[in-house]
Coordinates of C-alpha atoms in Angstrom, one line a residue:
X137 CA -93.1 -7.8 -85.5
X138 CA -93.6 -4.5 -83.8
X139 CA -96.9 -3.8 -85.5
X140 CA -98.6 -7.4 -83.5
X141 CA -97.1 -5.5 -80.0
X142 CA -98.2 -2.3 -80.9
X143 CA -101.5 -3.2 -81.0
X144 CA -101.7 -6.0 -78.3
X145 CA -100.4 -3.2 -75.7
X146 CA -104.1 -1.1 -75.8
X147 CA -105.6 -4.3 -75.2
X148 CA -103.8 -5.2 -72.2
X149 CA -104.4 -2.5 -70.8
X150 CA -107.8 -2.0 -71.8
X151 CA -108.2 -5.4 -70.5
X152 CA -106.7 -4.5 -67.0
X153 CA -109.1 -1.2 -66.8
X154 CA -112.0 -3.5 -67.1
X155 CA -110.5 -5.3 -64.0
X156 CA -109.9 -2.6 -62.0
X157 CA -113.2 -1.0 -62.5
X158 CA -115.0 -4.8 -62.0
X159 CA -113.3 -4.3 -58.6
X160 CA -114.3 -0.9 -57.7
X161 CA -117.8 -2.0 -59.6
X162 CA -121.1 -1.6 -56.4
X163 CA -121.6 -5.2 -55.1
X164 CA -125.5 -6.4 -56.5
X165 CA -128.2 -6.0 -54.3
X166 CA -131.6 -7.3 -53.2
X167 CA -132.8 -4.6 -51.0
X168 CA -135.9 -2.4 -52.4
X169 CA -134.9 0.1 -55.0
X170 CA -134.1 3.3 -54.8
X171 CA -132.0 3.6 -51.5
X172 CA -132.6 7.0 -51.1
X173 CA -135.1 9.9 -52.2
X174 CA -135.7 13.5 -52.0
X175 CA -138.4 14.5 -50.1
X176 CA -141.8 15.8 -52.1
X177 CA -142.0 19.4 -52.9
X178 CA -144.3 20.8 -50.3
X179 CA -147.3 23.0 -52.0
X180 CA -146.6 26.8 -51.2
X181 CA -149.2 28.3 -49.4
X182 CA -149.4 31.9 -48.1
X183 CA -148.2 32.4 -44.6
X184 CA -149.8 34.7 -42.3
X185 CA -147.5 36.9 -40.1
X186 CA -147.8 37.0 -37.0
X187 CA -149.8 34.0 -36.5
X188 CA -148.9 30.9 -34.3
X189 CA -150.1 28.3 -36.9
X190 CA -148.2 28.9 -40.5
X191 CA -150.2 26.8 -42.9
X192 CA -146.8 26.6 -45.0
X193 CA -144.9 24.5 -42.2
X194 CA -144.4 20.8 -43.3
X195 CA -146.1 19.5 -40.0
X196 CA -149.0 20.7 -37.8
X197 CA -147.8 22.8 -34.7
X198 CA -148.8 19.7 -32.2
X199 CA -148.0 17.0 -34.2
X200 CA -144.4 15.0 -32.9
X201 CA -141.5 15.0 -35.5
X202 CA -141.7 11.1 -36.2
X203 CA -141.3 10.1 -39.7
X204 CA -144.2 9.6 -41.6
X205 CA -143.6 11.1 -44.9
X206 CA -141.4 10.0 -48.3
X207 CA -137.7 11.2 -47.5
X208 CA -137.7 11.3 -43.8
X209 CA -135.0 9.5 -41.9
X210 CA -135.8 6.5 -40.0
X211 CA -132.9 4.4 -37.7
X212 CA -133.0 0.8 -37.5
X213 CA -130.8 -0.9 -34.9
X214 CA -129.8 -4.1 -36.5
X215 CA -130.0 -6.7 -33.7
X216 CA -130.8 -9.9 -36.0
X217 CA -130.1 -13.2 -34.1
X218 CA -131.1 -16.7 -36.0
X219 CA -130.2 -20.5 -34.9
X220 CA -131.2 -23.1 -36.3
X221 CA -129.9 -27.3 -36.2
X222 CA -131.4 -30.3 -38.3
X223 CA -130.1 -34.2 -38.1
X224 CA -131.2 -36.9 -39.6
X225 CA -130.7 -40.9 -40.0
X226 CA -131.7 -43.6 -42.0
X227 CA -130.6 -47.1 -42.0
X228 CA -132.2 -49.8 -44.1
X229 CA -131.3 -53.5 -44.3
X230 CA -132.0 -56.8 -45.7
X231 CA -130.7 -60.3 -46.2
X232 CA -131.8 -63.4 -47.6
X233 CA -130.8 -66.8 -48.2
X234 CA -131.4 -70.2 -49.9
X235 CA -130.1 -73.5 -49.8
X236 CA -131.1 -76.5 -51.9
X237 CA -130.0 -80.3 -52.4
X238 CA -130.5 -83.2 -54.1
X239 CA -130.0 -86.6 -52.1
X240 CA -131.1 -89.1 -55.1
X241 CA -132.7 -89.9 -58.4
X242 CA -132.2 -93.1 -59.1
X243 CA -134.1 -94.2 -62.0
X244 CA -134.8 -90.6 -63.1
X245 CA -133.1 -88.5 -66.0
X246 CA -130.5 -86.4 -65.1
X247 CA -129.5 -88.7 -62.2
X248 CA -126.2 -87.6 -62.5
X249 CA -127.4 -84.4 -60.7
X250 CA -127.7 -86.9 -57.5
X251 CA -125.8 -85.4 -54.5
X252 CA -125.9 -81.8 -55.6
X253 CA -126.0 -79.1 -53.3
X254 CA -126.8 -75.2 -53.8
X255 CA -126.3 -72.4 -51.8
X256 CA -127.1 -68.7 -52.4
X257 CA -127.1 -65.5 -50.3
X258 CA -127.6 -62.1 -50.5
X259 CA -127.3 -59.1 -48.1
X260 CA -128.1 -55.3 -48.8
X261 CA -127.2 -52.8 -46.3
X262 CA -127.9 -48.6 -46.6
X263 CA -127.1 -46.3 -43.4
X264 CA -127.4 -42.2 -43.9
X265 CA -126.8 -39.9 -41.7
X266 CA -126.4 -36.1 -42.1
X267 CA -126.2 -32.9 -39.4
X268 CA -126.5 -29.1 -40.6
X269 CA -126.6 -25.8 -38.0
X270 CA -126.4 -22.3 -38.8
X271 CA -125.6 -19.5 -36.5
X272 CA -126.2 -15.7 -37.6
X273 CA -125.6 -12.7 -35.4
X274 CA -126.0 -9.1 -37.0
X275 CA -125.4 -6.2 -35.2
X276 CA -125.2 -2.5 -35.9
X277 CA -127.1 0.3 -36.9
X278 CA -128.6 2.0 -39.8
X279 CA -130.3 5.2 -40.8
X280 CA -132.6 4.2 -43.8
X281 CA -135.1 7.1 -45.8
X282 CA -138.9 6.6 -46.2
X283 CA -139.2 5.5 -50.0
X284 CA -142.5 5.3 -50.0
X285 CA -145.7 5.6 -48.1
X286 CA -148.1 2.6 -48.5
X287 CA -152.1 3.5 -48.5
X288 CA -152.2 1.3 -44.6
X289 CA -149.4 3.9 -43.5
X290 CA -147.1 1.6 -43.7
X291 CA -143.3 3.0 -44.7
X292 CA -141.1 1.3 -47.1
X293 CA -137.5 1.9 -45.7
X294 CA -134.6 1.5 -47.8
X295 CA -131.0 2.7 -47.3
X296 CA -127.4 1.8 -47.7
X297 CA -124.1 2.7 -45.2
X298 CA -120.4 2.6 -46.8
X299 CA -117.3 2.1 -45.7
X300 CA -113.9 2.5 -47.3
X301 CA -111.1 0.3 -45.9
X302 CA -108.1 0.5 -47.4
X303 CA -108.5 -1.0 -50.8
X304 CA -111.9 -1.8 -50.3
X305 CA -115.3 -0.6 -49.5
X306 CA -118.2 -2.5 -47.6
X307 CA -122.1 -1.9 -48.1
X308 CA -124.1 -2.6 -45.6
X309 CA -127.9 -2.1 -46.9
X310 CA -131.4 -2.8 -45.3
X311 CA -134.6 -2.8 -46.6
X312 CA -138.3 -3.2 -45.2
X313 CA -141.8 -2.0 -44.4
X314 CA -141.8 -0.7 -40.8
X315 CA -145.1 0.4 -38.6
X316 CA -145.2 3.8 -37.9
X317 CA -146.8 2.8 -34.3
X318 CA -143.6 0.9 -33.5
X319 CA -141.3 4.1 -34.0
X320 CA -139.8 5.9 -31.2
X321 CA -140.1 9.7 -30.6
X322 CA -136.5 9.4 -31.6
X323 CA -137.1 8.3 -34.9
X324 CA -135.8 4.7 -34.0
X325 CA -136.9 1.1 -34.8
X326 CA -135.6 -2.7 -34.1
X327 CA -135.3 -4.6 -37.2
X328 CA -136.8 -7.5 -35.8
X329 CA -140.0 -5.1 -35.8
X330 CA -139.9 -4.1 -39.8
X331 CA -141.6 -7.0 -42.1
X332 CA -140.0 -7.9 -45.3
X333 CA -136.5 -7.2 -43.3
X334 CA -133.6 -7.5 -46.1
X335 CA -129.9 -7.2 -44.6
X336 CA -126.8 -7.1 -46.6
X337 CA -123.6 -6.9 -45.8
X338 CA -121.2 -7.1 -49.0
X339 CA -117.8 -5.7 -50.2
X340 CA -115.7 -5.6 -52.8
X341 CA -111.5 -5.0 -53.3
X342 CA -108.9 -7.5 -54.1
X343 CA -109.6 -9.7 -51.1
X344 CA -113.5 -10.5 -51.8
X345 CA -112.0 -10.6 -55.1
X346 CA -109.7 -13.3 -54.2
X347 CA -112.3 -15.5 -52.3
X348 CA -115.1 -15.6 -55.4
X349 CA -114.7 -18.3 -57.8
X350 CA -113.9 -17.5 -61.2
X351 CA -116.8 -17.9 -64.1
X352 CA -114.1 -20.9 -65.7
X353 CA -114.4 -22.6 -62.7
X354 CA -118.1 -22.4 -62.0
X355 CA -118.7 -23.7 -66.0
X356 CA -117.0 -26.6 -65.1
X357 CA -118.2 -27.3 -61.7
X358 CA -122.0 -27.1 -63.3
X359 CA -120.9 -28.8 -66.8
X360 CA -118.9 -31.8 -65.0
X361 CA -121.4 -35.0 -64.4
X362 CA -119.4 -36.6 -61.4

């Protein structure tokens, strides 16, 4: 009998391992990949003392300090607002009815049908109605690190902020291809001016843990006809 417990005990806790580190485990992500890169190396080039101009410096002596080139730092003030409403109706009906008699047959077969009356109705009636809204407001800011120069110019922006609280952490991630002609001398861009804008704001502990549906549950609620 002790030999079954003996071995059941590393499973347990192997098993509750697995959950702890499934809740510690980085929420999944859409945003572009990486989130973050060093910058190039820059190509060594002599310097020449005593000279204003050092051909060795990253940027040209009268060029501003906006980012422009893969690892800089660009932040995005997240001031995403979105509203929308739909409704809808539909009603459909239709009736019909038809009444028939016979008064007399004399003389005829099947006078015994003499007198009969026949009624019959029917009456079909469909009415549909259905009302959705959605409200989003996202707020915050972000600093995000060129990932990528595209041959336009264009940046690819990608980077992820997290916070610990208590017993767990929240990840809030953006994503997107931002004009260089939109960014501030402070290095600073709306994110209702980067294109393909992707904003996440996830987290994981024992209380997201709590609210997600378990994988039994979701097998039945897709297997289940009705």
């Amino acid at each position: 009998m002790m030999k079954p417990v003996r071995q059941l005990v590393p499973m347990l806790a192997a098993t509750a391992l697995a959950g702890c580190a499934a809740l510690q485990a980085t929420p999944p992500t859409a945003v572009h990949q990486p989130m973050s890169v060093r910058p190039e190396p820059r190509t060594a080039l002599a310097s020449q003392p005593g000279a204003i101009f050092q051909p060795n410096f990253s940027r040209p002596l009268f060029e501003d300090r906006r980012a422009r080139f893969i690892g800089d730092v660009i932040t995005v003030n997240l001031v995403e607002s979105t509203a929308a409403s739909k409704k809808s109706s539909t009603a459909a009906e239709r009736s019909a009815s038809l009444s028939a008699s016979i008064s007399a047959m004399d003389k005829l077969p099947l006078k015994g049908l003499a007198g009969l009356d026949a009624t019959a109705s029917d009456a079909t009636k469909f009415g549909g109605k259905g009302d959705a809204a959605a409200n989003n407001t996202f707020t915050g800011t972000i600093t995000t690190t060129v990932i990528e120069v595209l041959p336009n110019g264009n940046l690819l922006v990608s980077g992820e902020k997290q916070i610990a609280v208590n017993q767990g952490n929240e990840f809030i991630r953006f994503s997107g291809v931002v004009n260089p002609v939109y960014v501030t001398g402070a290095n600073t861009v709306q994110s209702t001016q980067v294109a393909d804008a992707r904003v996440e704001y996830r987290a994981n502990g024992y209380l997201d843990e709590v609210q997600t549906m378990g994988w039994m549950q979701r097998f039945f609620l897709t297997a289940m006809p009705f």
